[in-house]
Amino acid sequence: MNTWYGYRYSILLTTWLMYSVFYLNRQNLSAMAPLLIQDLGLSYTQMGLIMSCFFATYALSQFPSGYLGDRIGPRKTITLGGLTLAGANLLFGSSSSIYHLLAAQSINGWGQAAGWAPSIKLITNWFREHGKTTALGVFMTSVPVSITIAYIFSGWLGANFGWRFAFFVPALIMFFMVLIFRLVVRDFPQEKHRSNIKPSDEKILRFKDAFSSVLLSGDMWRVGFTFSCVLFTFWGIVMWMPTYIVETVGFGIEKAVLLSSIIPLGGLFSRLFAGLIVDRLLGGRKKQLIFVCFVFLIPIVYLIPQAQTVFLLAFLLFLAGFFVQMPFPLIFSYPSELLSERLVGSGSGFLDALGQSASVVSMYLTGFLLDLFHTYEPVFTMYIMVLVVGMFSTLLIREKVG
């Protein structure tokens, strides 16, 4: 008992590292956007379309990836995704044609989708009896940490060796990490050591059954819509902020990505404290905290383009990152409450699919508005409008407390 109980922390750490490398191979696109626009002569709309292609296949693949994690196991699913996205990054770094860039990011999105929901499934398998919420919170810190590292690492590679190396190097790191992941990780405790923890259901989960069970849940749709408003703003700001800083502040690429990295750092704290606040102060009422996050985000996003100093901009970016990422662990605790245990992976994939669908629209509309108005103010106005909708949609969420 003690052996497998301690080994699960090795599973958590390895999964945390694996998903962090996933982000090294996706956030490099945001960091390199200014250089891609300059070197390849891309318009803002074209850059937005490249980003949208990534999020489109990422969104479309979320539910199938979650189902695959439920069906064949998260270890195989995550491994397949890692190899796919590594190949996609090598292709992107070797390309100059807009069509090849679009294709490479579309493949990258498909591979990236195999990381999120199966990772949640994997951690749920190992922490089913004790500490599941805390383990998920720790795992989700991999996102802000890896975005920060990806910003800085990609910015350094791009500034010193060219933007192509910002895609080549993370791909090579992923090939190495896949090997480590395969050696360490097992899907269930009994695959590594004898224990009383077993898969909750030995029946084969059919795609049709999983799809219909999740799709027919009105509660999941309500949570998913609110999450869509969160991700529309989150990825809009995160993906376009380096370009915004280069063009409005006048920083070079290394300083721009360093300043942009403040956004995910804010989420490092909020993702850790979100569950603690809900459990100890709000009696398990998650939607109250989600609503408060929207209330704070609206004026913060409004003030970002008004900032006159770098210090004020940095402070606002930290606050934006703090409040826009706090709902993440709260949102992904709903599938285990609203669905059966065997559908946690499929339900998580469904929520992320809805959220990332909004990201597709956000990426393209941001680029389109920049080409149309040649200023960022309409872009931030759009983000604010979506946040207002999200704030009111939070009130429609029904949750079980107690």
Coordinates of C-alpha atoms in Angstrom, one line a residue:
M1 CA 0.0 0.0 0.0
N2 CA 2.7 2.5 1.0
T3 CA 4.8 1.7 -2.1
W4 CA 2.1 2.6 -4.7
Y5 CA 0.9 5.4 -2.5
G6 CA 4.3 7.1 -2.7
Y7 CA 4.8 6.2 -6.3
R8 CA 1.8 8.2 -7.4
Y9 CA 3.8 11.4 -6.7
S10 CA 6.3 10.2 -9.3
I11 CA 3.3 9.9 -11.7
L12 CA 2.2 13.4 -10.8
L13 CA 5.7 14.9 -11.3
T14 CA 6.3 13.1 -14.6
T15 CA 2.8 14.1 -16.0
W16 CA 3.5 17.7 -14.9
L17 CA 6.8 17.7 -16.8
M18 CA 5.3 16.0 -19.8
Y19 CA 2.5 18.5 -20.1
S20 CA 5.0 21.4 -19.6
V21 CA 6.9 20.2 -22.7
F22 CA 3.6 20.1 -24.6
Y23 CA 3.4 23.8 -23.9
L24 CA 6.9 24.4 -25.0
N25 CA 5.7 23.2 -28.4
R26 CA 2.7 25.4 -28.6
Q27 CA 3.5 28.7 -26.9
N28 CA 6.5 29.2 -29.1
L29 CA 4.0 30.3 -31.8
S30 CA 2.9 33.2 -29.7
A31 CA 6.4 34.2 -28.8
M32 CA 7.6 34.1 -32.4
A33 CA 4.6 35.8 -33.9
P34 CA 6.3 39.2 -34.2
L35 CA 9.3 37.6 -36.0
L36 CA 7.1 35.5 -38.3
I37 CA 5.1 38.7 -39.3
Q38 CA 8.4 40.5 -40.0
D39 CA 10.4 37.7 -41.6
L40 CA 7.6 36.2 -43.8
G41 CA 5.6 39.3 -44.4
L42 CA 2.5 37.9 -42.9
S43 CA -0.6 40.1 -42.3
Y44 CA -2.3 40.2 -38.9
T45 CA -5.2 38.3 -40.4
Q46 CA -2.9 35.6 -41.7
M47 CA -1.1 35.3 -38.3
G48 CA -4.5 35.1 -36.7
L49 CA -5.5 32.3 -39.1
I50 CA -2.4 30.3 -38.3
M51 CA -3.3 30.5 -34.6
S52 CA -6.9 29.7 -35.4
C53 CA -5.9 26.6 -37.3
F54 CA -4.1 25.3 -34.2
F55 CA -7.1 26.0 -31.9
A56 CA -9.6 24.6 -34.4
T57 CA -8.0 21.1 -34.6
Y58 CA -7.2 21.4 -30.9
A59 CA -10.9 22.0 -30.1
L60 CA -12.2 19.3 -32.5
S61 CA -9.8 16.7 -31.1
Q62 CA -10.6 17.3 -27.4
F63 CA -13.5 15.0 -27.0
P64 CA -12.0 12.2 -29.2
S65 CA -8.8 12.5 -27.2
G66 CA -10.7 12.4 -23.9
Y67 CA -12.5 9.3 -25.1
L68 CA -9.3 7.7 -26.3
G69 CA -7.8 8.3 -22.9
D70 CA -10.9 6.6 -21.3
R71 CA -10.7 3.7 -23.8
I72 CA -7.1 2.8 -24.4
G73 CA -5.5 4.6 -21.4
P74 CA -3.9 8.0 -20.9
R75 CA -0.3 6.7 -21.2
K76 CA -0.7 5.6 -24.8
T77 CA -2.8 8.6 -25.8
I78 CA -0.4 11.2 -24.3
T79 CA 2.6 9.4 -25.9
L80 CA 0.9 9.5 -29.4
G81 CA 0.1 13.2 -28.9
G82 CA 3.7 14.0 -27.9
L83 CA 5.2 12.3 -31.0
T84 CA 2.6 14.0 -33.3
L85 CA 3.2 17.5 -32.0
A86 CA 7.0 17.1 -32.1
G87 CA 6.7 16.2 -35.8
A88 CA 4.4 19.2 -36.4
N89 CA 6.9 21.6 -34.8
L90 CA 9.7 20.2 -37.0
L91 CA 7.5 20.8 -40.0
F92 CA 6.6 24.3 -39.0
G93 CA 10.2 25.3 -38.4
S94 CA 11.1 24.0 -41.9
S95 CA 8.3 25.9 -43.6
S96 CA 7.9 29.3 -45.2
S97 CA 4.7 28.9 -47.2
I98 CA 1.5 30.0 -45.5
Y99 CA -0.1 26.8 -46.5
H100 CA 2.6 24.7 -44.9
L101 CA 2.4 26.8 -41.8
L102 CA -1.3 26.3 -41.6
A103 CA -1.0 22.6 -42.0
A104 CA 1.8 22.3 -39.4
Q105 CA -0.2 24.1 -36.8
S106 CA -3.3 22.1 -37.6
I107 CA -1.3 18.9 -37.0
N108 CA 0.1 20.4 -33.8
G109 CA -3.4 21.1 -32.5
W110 CA -4.4 17.5 -33.0
G111 CA -1.3 16.3 -31.1
Q112 CA -1.7 18.9 -28.3
A113 CA -5.3 17.8 -27.7
A114 CA -4.0 14.4 -26.6
G115 CA -2.4 16.0 -23.5
W116 CA -5.0 17.7 -21.4
A117 CA -8.0 15.4 -20.8
P118 CA -5.9 12.2 -20.7
S119 CA -3.6 13.8 -18.1
I120 CA -6.6 14.7 -15.9
K121 CA -7.8 11.1 -16.3
L122 CA -4.3 9.8 -15.4
I123 CA -4.1 11.8 -12.2
T124 CA -7.7 10.9 -11.3
N125 CA -6.8 7.2 -11.6
W126 CA -3.9 7.6 -9.2
F127 CA -5.4 10.0 -6.7
R128 CA -8.9 8.6 -6.6
E129 CA -9.0 7.9 -2.8
H130 CA -7.1 10.9 -1.4
G131 CA -6.0 14.3 -2.6
K132 CA -7.6 14.4 -6.0
T133 CA -8.5 18.1 -6.0
T134 CA -5.0 19.1 -4.7
A135 CA -3.3 16.9 -7.2
L136 CA -5.2 18.4 -10.1
G137 CA -4.4 21.9 -8.8
V138 CA -0.7 21.1 -8.7
F139 CA -0.9 19.6 -12.1
M140 CA -2.6 22.7 -13.5
T141 CA 0.3 24.9 -12.3
S142 CA 2.2 23.3 -15.2
V143 CA 0.3 25.6 -17.6
P144 CA 1.4 29.0 -16.2
V145 CA 4.9 27.7 -15.4
S146 CA 5.4 26.3 -18.9
I147 CA 3.9 29.3 -20.7
T148 CA 6.4 31.5 -18.8
I149 CA 9.3 29.2 -19.7
A150 CA 8.1 28.9 -23.3
Y151 CA 7.9 32.7 -23.6
I152 CA 11.4 33.2 -22.3
F153 CA 13.1 30.2 -23.9
S154 CA 11.5 30.7 -27.3
G155 CA 12.3 34.5 -27.2
W156 CA 15.9 33.7 -26.5
L157 CA 16.1 31.1 -29.2
G158 CA 14.4 33.4 -31.7
A159 CA 16.6 36.4 -30.9
N160 CA 19.9 34.5 -31.0
F161 CA 19.3 31.8 -33.6
G162 CA 16.2 32.8 -35.5
W163 CA 12.6 31.9 -35.2
R164 CA 13.0 28.4 -36.7
F165 CA 15.1 27.2 -33.8
A166 CA 12.2 28.1 -31.5
F167 CA 10.3 25.2 -33.1
F168 CA 13.2 22.7 -33.7
V169 CA 14.6 22.7 -30.2
P170 CA 11.2 22.1 -28.3
A171 CA 10.4 19.2 -30.7
L172 CA 13.7 17.5 -29.8
I173 CA 13.0 18.0 -26.1
M174 CA 9.6 16.3 -26.6
F175 CA 11.2 13.2 -28.2
F176 CA 13.4 12.8 -25.1
M177 CA 10.4 13.5 -22.7
V178 CA 8.3 10.9 -24.4
L179 CA 10.9 8.3 -23.5
I180 CA 11.0 9.3 -19.9
F181 CA 7.2 9.3 -19.7
R182 CA 6.9 5.8 -21.2
L183 CA 9.4 4.5 -18.7
V184 CA 7.8 6.0 -15.5
V185 CA 4.1 6.2 -16.0
R186 CA 1.4 3.5 -15.7
D187 CA -2.3 4.1 -16.1
F188 CA -3.4 2.5 -12.8
P189 CA -1.7 1.7 -9.5
Q190 CA -2.1 -2.0 -9.9
E191 CA 0.0 -1.9 -13.1
K192 CA 3.0 -0.9 -11.0
H193 CA 2.3 -2.3 -7.6
R194 CA -0.3 -4.5 -6.0
S195 CA -3.0 -2.3 -4.5
N196 CA -6.8 -2.3 -3.8
I197 CA -7.3 0.5 -6.3
K198 CA -8.7 -0.8 -9.5
P199 CA -10.4 0.7 -12.6
S200 CA -13.9 1.7 -11.7
D201 CA -15.5 -0.1 -14.6
E202 CA -14.2 -3.0 -16.7
K203 CA -16.8 -2.7 -19.4
I204 CA -15.6 -1.3 -22.8
L205 CA -16.6 2.3 -23.1
R206 CA -18.2 2.9 -26.5
F207 CA -17.7 6.3 -28.2
K208 CA -21.4 6.6 -28.9
D209 CA -22.3 6.1 -25.2
A210 CA -19.7 8.5 -24.0
F211 CA -20.6 11.1 -26.5
S212 CA -24.3 11.0 -25.9
S213 CA -23.9 10.9 -22.1
V214 CA -21.8 14.1 -22.1
L215 CA -23.6 15.9 -24.9
L216 CA -27.0 15.5 -23.3
S217 CA -25.9 17.0 -20.0
G218 CA -27.3 20.5 -19.8
D219 CA -25.2 21.2 -16.8
M220 CA -22.0 20.5 -18.8
W221 CA -23.1 22.8 -21.6
R222 CA -23.6 25.7 -19.1
V223 CA -20.2 25.2 -17.6
G224 CA -18.7 24.9 -21.0
F225 CA -20.2 28.1 -22.2
T226 CA -18.8 30.0 -19.2
F227 CA -15.4 28.4 -19.8
S228 CA -15.6 29.5 -23.5
C229 CA -15.8 33.2 -22.4
V230 CA -12.8 32.6 -20.1
L231 CA -10.6 31.1 -22.9
F232 CA -11.7 33.6 -25.5
T233 CA -10.1 36.3 -23.4
F234 CA -7.3 34.3 -21.9
W235 CA -5.8 33.0 -25.2
G236 CA -6.5 36.3 -27.0
I237 CA -4.4 38.1 -24.5
V238 CA -1.7 35.4 -24.1
M239 CA -1.2 34.8 -27.8
W240 CA -1.2 38.4 -29.0
M241 CA 0.5 40.1 -26.1
P242 CA 4.2 39.8 -27.3
T243 CA 3.1 41.4 -30.6
Y244 CA 1.2 44.1 -28.8
I245 CA 4.2 44.9 -26.6
V246 CA 6.7 45.0 -29.6
E247 CA 4.4 47.4 -31.5
T248 CA 3.1 49.6 -28.7
V249 CA 5.8 49.6 -26.1
G250 CA 8.7 49.3 -28.6
F251 CA 10.5 46.4 -26.9
G252 CA 12.6 43.9 -28.7
I253 CA 11.4 40.3 -28.8
E254 CA 13.3 39.1 -25.7
K255 CA 12.0 42.0 -23.5
A256 CA 8.5 41.6 -25.0
V257 CA 8.2 37.9 -24.1
L258 CA 9.7 38.5 -20.7
L259 CA 7.0 41.1 -19.9
S260 CA 4.3 38.9 -21.4
S261 CA 5.4 36.0 -19.1
I262 CA 3.9 38.0 -16.2
I263 CA 0.5 36.9 -17.4
P264 CA 0.9 33.1 -16.7
L265 CA 2.8 33.9 -13.4
G266 CA -0.4 35.4 -12.1
G267 CA -2.1 32.1 -12.7
L268 CA 0.5 30.2 -10.9
F269 CA -0.8 31.6 -7.6
S270 CA -4.5 31.7 -8.5
R271 CA -4.7 28.1 -9.7
L272 CA -3.2 26.9 -6.4
F273 CA -5.4 29.0 -4.2
A274 CA -8.7 28.6 -6.1
G275 CA -9.6 25.2 -4.6
L276 CA -8.5 26.3 -1.1
I277 CA -10.8 29.4 -1.3
V278 CA -13.8 27.4 -2.5
D279 CA -13.4 24.6 0.1
R280 CA -12.6 26.7 3.2
L281 CA -14.3 30.0 2.6
L282 CA -17.2 29.4 0.2
G283 CA -18.4 26.0 1.3
G284 CA -17.8 24.4 -2.1
R285 CA -19.6 27.0 -4.1
K286 CA -17.4 27.4 -7.1
K287 CA -19.5 29.6 -9.3
Q288 CA -19.4 32.4 -6.8
L289 CA -15.6 32.6 -7.1
I290 CA -15.9 32.3 -10.9
F291 CA -18.3 35.2 -11.0
V292 CA -16.0 37.4 -8.9
C293 CA -13.2 36.7 -11.3
F294 CA -15.2 38.1 -14.2
V295 CA -16.1 41.2 -12.1
F296 CA -12.4 42.0 -11.6
L297 CA -11.3 41.1 -15.1
I298 CA -13.6 43.6 -16.9
P299 CA -12.0 46.8 -15.5
I300 CA -8.5 45.2 -15.6
V301 CA -8.8 44.4 -19.3
Y302 CA -10.2 47.9 -20.0
L303 CA -7.1 49.5 -18.3
I304 CA -4.4 47.5 -20.1
P305 CA -4.4 49.6 -23.3
Q306 CA -4.6 52.7 -21.2
A307 CA -1.4 51.9 -19.3
Q308 CA 1.2 54.7 -19.7
T309 CA 4.2 53.1 -18.0
V310 CA 5.8 49.6 -18.2
F311 CA 5.4 49.1 -14.5
L312 CA 1.6 49.7 -14.6
L313 CA 1.3 47.5 -17.7
A314 CA 3.2 44.7 -15.9
F315 CA 1.0 45.1 -12.8
L316 CA -2.2 44.9 -14.9
L317 CA -0.9 41.9 -16.8
F318 CA -0.3 40.1 -13.5
L319 CA -3.8 40.9 -12.3
A320 CA -5.3 39.8 -15.6
G321 CA -3.4 36.5 -15.5
F322 CA -4.4 36.0 -11.8
F323 CA -8.1 36.3 -12.3
V324 CA -8.5 34.8 -15.8
Q325 CA -6.8 31.6 -14.7
M326 CA -8.4 31.1 -11.3
P327 CA -11.5 29.5 -12.8
F328 CA -9.5 26.7 -14.6
P329 CA -9.3 24.2 -11.7
L330 CA -12.8 25.0 -10.7
I331 CA -14.2 24.4 -14.1
F332 CA -12.5 21.0 -14.5
S333 CA -13.7 19.8 -11.1
Y334 CA -17.3 19.8 -12.6
P335 CA -17.0 16.6 -14.8
S336 CA -16.3 14.4 -11.7
E337 CA -19.4 15.9 -10.1
L338 CA -21.8 16.0 -13.0
L339 CA -20.8 12.7 -14.8
S340 CA -19.9 9.2 -13.9
E341 CA -16.2 8.5 -13.0
R342 CA -15.6 6.6 -16.2
L343 CA -16.5 9.7 -18.2
V344 CA -14.1 12.1 -16.5
G345 CA -11.7 12.1 -19.5
S346 CA -14.5 12.5 -22.0
G347 CA -16.2 15.3 -20.0
S348 CA -12.9 17.2 -19.5
G349 CA -12.3 16.9 -23.3
F350 CA -15.8 18.2 -23.9
L351 CA -15.3 21.3 -21.8
D352 CA -12.0 22.0 -23.3
A353 CA -13.4 21.6 -26.8
L354 CA -16.1 24.2 -26.1
G355 CA -13.5 26.6 -24.6
Q356 CA -11.0 26.1 -27.4
S357 CA -13.7 26.7 -30.0
A358 CA -14.0 30.2 -28.6
S359 CA -10.2 30.5 -28.9
V360 CA -10.4 29.8 -32.6
V361 CA -12.8 32.8 -33.0
S362 CA -10.7 34.9 -30.7
M363 CA -7.5 34.4 -32.7
Y364 CA -9.0 35.2 -36.1
L365 CA -11.1 38.1 -34.9
T366 CA -8.1 39.7 -33.2
G367 CA -6.0 39.6 -36.3
F368 CA -8.9 40.8 -38.5
L369 CA -9.7 43.8 -36.2
L370 CA -6.0 44.8 -36.2
D371 CA -5.9 44.8 -40.0
L372 CA -9.2 46.7 -40.2
F373 CA -8.6 49.4 -37.5
H374 CA -4.8 49.4 -37.1
T375 CA -5.2 49.8 -33.4
Y376 CA -5.6 47.5 -30.4
E377 CA -8.5 49.3 -28.7
P378 CA -11.3 47.5 -30.6
V379 CA -9.6 44.2 -29.7
F380 CA -9.7 44.9 -26.0
T381 CA -13.3 46.2 -26.3
M382 CA -14.2 42.8 -27.9
Y383 CA -12.6 41.0 -24.9
I384 CA -14.6 43.1 -22.5
M385 CA -17.9 42.3 -24.2
V386 CA -17.2 38.6 -24.0
L387 CA -16.3 38.9 -20.3
V388 CA -19.6 40.6 -19.6
V389 CA -21.4 37.7 -21.3
G390 CA -19.4 35.2 -19.3
M391 CA -20.1 37.0 -16.0
F392 CA -23.9 36.6 -16.5
S393 CA -23.6 33.0 -17.8
T394 CA -21.9 32.0 -14.6
L395 CA -25.2 32.6 -12.8
L396 CA -26.8 29.8 -14.9
I397 CA -24.5 27.1 -13.6
R398 CA -26.1 24.6 -11.3
E399 CA -23.8 22.9 -8.8
K400 CA -24.1 20.3 -6.1
V401 CA -22.9 21.5 -2.7
G402 CA -22.6 19.5 0.4

